[in-house]
PDB file of C-alpha atoms in Angstrom:
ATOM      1  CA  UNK A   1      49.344 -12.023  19.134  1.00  0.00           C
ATOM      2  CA  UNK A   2      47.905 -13.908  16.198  1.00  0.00           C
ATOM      3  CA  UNK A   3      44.413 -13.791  17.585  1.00  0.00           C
ATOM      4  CA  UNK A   4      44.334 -10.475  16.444  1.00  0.00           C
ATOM      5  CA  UNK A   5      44.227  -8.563  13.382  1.00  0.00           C
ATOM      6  CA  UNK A   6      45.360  -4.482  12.580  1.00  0.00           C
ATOM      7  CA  UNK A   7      43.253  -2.634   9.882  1.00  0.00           C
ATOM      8  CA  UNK A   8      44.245   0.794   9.436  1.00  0.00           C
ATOM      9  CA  UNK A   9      42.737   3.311   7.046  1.00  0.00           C
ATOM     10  CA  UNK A  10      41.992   6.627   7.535  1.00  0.00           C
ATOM     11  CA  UNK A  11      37.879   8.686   7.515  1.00  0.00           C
ATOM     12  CA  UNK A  12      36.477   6.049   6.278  1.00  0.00           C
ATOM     13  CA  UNK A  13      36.631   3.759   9.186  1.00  0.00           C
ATOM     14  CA  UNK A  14      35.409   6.275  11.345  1.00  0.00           C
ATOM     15  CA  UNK A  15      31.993   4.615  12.077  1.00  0.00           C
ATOM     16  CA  UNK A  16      33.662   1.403  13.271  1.00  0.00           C
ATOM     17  CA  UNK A  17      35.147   3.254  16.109  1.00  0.00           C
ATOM     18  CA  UNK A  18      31.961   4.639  17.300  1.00  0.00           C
ATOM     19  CA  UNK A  19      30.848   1.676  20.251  1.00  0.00           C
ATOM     20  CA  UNK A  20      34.299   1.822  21.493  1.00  0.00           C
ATOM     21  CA  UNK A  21      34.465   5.709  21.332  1.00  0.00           C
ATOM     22  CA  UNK A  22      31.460   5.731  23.175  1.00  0.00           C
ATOM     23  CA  UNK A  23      32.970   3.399  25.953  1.00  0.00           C
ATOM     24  CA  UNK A  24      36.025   5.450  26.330  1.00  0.00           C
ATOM     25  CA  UNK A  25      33.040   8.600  26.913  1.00  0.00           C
ATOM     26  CA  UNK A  26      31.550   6.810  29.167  1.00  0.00           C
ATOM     27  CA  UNK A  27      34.339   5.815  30.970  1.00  0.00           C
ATOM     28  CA  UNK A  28      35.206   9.358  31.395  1.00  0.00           C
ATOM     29  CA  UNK A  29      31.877  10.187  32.395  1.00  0.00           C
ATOM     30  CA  UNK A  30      32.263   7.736  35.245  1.00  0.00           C
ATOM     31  CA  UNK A  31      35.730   9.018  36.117  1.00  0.00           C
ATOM     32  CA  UNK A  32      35.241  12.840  35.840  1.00  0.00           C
ATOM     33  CA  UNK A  33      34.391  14.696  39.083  1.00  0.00           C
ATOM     34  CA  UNK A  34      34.111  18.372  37.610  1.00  0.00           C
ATOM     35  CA  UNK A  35      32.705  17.595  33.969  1.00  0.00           C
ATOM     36  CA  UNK A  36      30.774  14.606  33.676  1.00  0.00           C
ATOM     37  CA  UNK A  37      28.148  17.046  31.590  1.00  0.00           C
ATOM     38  CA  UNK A  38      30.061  17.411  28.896  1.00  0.00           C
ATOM     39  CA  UNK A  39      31.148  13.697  28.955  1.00  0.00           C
ATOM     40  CA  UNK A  40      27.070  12.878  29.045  1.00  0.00           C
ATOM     41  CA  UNK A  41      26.256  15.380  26.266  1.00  0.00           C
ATOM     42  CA  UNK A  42      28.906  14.231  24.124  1.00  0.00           C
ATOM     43  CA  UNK A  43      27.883  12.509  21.033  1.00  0.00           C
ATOM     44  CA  UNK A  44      29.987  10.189  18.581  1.00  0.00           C
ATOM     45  CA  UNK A  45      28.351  12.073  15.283  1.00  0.00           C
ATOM     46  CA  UNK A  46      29.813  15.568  16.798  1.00  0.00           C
ATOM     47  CA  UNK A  47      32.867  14.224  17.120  1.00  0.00           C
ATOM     48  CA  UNK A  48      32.821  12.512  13.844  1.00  0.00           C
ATOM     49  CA  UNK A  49      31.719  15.612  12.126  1.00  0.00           C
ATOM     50  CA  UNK A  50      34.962  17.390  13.659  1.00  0.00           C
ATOM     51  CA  UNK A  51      37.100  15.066  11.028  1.00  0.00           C
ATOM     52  CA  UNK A  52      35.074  14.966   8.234  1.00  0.00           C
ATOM     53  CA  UNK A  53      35.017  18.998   8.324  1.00  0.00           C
ATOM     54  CA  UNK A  54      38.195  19.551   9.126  1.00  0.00           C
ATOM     55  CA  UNK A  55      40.336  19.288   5.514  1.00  0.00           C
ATOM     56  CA  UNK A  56      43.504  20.601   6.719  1.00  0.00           C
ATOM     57  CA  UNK A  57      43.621  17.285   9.242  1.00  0.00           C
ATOM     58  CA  UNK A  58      45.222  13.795   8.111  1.00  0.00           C
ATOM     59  CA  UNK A  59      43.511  11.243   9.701  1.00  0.00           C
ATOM     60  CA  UNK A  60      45.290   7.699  10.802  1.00  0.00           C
ATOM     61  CA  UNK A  61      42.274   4.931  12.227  1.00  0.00           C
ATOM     62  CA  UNK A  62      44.117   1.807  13.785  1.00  0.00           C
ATOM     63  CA  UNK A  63      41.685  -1.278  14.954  1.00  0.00           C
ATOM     64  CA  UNK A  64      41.859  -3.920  16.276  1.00  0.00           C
ATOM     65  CA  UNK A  65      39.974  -6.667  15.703  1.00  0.00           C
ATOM     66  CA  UNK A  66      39.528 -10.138  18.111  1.00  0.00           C
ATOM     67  CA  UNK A  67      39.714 -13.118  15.637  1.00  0.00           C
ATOM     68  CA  UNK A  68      38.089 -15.226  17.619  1.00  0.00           C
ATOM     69  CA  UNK A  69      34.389 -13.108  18.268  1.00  0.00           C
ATOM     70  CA  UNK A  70      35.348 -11.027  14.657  1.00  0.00           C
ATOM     71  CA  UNK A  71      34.375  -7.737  17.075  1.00  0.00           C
ATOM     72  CA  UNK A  72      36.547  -4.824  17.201  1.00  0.00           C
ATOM     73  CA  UNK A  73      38.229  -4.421  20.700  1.00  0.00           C
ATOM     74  CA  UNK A  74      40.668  -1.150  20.508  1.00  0.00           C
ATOM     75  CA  UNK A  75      41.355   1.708  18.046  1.00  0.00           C
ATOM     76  CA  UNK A  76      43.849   4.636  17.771  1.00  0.00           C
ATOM     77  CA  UNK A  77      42.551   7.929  15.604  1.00  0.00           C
ATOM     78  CA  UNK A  78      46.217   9.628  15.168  1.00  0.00           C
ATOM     79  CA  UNK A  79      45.812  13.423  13.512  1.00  0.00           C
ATOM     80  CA  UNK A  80      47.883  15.855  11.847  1.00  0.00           C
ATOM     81  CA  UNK A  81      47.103  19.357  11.190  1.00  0.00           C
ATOM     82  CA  UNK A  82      48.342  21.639   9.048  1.00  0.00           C
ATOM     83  CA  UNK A  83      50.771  23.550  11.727  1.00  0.00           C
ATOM     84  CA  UNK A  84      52.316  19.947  11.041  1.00  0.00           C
ATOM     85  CA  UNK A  85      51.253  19.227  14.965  1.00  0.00           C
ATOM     86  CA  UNK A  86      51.092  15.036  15.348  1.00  0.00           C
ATOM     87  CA  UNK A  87      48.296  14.280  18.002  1.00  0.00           C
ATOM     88  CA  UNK A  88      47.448  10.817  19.705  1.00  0.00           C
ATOM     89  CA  UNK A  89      43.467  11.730  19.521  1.00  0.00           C
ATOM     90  CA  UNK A  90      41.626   9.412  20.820  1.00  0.00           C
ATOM     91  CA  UNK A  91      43.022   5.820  22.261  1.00  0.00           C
ATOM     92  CA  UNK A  92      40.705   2.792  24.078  1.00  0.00           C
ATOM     93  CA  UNK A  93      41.475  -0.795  24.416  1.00  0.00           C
ATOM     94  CA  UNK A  94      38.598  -2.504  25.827  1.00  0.00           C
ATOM     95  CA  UNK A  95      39.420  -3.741  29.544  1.00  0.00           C
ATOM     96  CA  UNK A  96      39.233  -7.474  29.322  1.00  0.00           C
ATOM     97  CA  UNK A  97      42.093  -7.089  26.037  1.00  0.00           C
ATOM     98  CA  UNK A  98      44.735  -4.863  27.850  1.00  0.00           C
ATOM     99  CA  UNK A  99      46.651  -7.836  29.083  1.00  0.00           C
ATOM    100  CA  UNK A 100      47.945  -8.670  25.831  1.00  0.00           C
ATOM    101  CA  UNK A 101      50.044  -5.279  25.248  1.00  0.00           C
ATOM    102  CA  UNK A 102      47.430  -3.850  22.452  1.00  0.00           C
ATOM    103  CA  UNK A 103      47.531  -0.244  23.753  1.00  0.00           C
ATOM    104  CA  UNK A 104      51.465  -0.754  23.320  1.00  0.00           C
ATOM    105  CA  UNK A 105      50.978  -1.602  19.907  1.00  0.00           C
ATOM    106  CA  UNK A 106      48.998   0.990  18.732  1.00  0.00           C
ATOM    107  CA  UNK A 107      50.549   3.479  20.436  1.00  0.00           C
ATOM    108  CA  UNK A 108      53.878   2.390  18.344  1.00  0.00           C
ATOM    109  CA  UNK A 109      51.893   2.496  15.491  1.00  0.00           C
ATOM    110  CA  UNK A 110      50.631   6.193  15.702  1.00  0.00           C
ATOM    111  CA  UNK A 111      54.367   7.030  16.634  1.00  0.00           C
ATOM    112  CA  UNK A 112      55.022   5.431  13.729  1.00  0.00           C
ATOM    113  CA  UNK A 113      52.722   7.467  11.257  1.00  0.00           C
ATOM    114  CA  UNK A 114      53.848  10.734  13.214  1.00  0.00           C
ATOM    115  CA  UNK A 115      57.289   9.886  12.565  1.00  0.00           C
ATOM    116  CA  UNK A 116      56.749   9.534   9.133  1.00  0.00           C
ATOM    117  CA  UNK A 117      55.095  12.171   8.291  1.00  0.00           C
ATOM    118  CA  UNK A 118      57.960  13.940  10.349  1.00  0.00           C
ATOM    119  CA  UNK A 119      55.828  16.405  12.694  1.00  0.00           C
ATOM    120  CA  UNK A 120      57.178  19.235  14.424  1.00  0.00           C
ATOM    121  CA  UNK A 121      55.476  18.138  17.907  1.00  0.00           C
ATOM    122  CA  UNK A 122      53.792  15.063  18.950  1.00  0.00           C
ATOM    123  CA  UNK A 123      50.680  15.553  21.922  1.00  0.00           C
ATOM    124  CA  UNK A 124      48.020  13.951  23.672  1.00  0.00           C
ATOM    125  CA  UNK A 125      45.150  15.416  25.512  1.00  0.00           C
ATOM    126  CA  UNK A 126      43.670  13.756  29.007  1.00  0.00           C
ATOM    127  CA  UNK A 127      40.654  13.899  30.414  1.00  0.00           C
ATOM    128  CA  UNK A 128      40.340  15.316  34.222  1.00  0.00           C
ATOM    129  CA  UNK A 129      39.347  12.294  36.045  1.00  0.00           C
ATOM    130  CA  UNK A 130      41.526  10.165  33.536  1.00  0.00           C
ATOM    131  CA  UNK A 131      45.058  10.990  35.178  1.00  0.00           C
ATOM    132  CA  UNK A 132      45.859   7.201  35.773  1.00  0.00           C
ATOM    133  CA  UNK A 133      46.785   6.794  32.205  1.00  0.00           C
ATOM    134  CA  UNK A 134      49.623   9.404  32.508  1.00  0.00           C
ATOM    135  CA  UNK A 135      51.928   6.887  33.589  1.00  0.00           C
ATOM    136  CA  UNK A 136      51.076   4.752  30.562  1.00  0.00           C
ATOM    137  CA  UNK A 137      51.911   7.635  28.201  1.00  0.00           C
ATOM    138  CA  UNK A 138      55.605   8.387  29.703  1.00  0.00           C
ATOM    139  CA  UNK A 139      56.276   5.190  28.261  1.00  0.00           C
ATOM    140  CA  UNK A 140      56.327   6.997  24.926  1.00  0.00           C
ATOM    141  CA  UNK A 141      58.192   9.912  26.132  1.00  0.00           C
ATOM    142  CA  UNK A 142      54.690  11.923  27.153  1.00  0.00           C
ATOM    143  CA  UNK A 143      55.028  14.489  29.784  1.00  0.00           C
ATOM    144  CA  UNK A 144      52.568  16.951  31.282  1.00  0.00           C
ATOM    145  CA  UNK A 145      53.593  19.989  30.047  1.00  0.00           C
ATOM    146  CA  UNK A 146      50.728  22.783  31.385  1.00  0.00           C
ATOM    147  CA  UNK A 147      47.503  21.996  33.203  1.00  0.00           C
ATOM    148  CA  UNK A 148      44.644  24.050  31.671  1.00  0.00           C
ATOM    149  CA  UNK A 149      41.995  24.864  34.240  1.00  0.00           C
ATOM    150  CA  UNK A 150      38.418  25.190  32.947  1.00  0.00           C
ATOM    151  CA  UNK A 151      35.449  27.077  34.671  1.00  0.00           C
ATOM    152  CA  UNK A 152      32.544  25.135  35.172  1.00  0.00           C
ATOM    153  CA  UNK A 153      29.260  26.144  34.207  1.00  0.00           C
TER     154      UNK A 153
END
């Protein structure tokens, strides 16, 4: 695990998550049968700009980095809001580096920083289309707990 290296911070590594943000869209994009729209429309800065204005959220940005190319290959944003509501935001390990158990790890790192910071609930939101990683979140002690149905336009 030594070919790898962990920088966490919070905002201000924001823009370092943006190529593989926008491979976990697109992924979604490709997986979604009712929305891919929104997935297509869907720009990193909007989402960005949903931190940075948001002062009642604490941010937590886990990376991960590949020694050997020095390019980032996964990332965790972890979020808590002022209801004191823990949420696993947004989580993507790039395909060819999910043999090694990095999702594991920063999953247990977010849990970690939730704990911590002792939040009332812990949650993470899926994607329709994205149901396959449901299985990897039970791991954690994740459970579907109500489907919300959206019209589409």
């Amino acid at each position: 695990m030594n070919d790898f290296q962990f920088v966490t911070g919070g905002i201000e590594l924001l823009d370092f998550v943006q190529p593989l943000w926008e491979s976990l869209n697109k992924h979604h994009e490709i997986n979604s049968s009712y929305f891919k729209e929104n997935f297509i429309n869907f720009k990193f800065q909007v989402r960005k700009n949903k931190f940075l204005k948001n002062s009642d959220l604490e941010i937590k940005v886990d990376l991960i980095k590949a020694l050997d190319k020095e390019l980032y290959v996964g990332y965790c944003i972890s979020t808590i809001n002022k209801e004191s509501i823990g949420e696993i935001d947004s989580i993507f390990v790039e395909k060819e580096y999910r043999k090694y158990g990095l999702g594991d790890k920063l999953m247990v790192r977010a849990l970690e920083w939730l704990n911590s910071n002792q939040v009332k609930t812990k949650i993470i939101g899926v994607a329709e289309g994205n149901e396959d990683v449901l299985e990897f979140y039970k791991k954690y002690g994740f459970y579907k707990r109500r489907v919300v149905l959206e019209e589409i336009k």
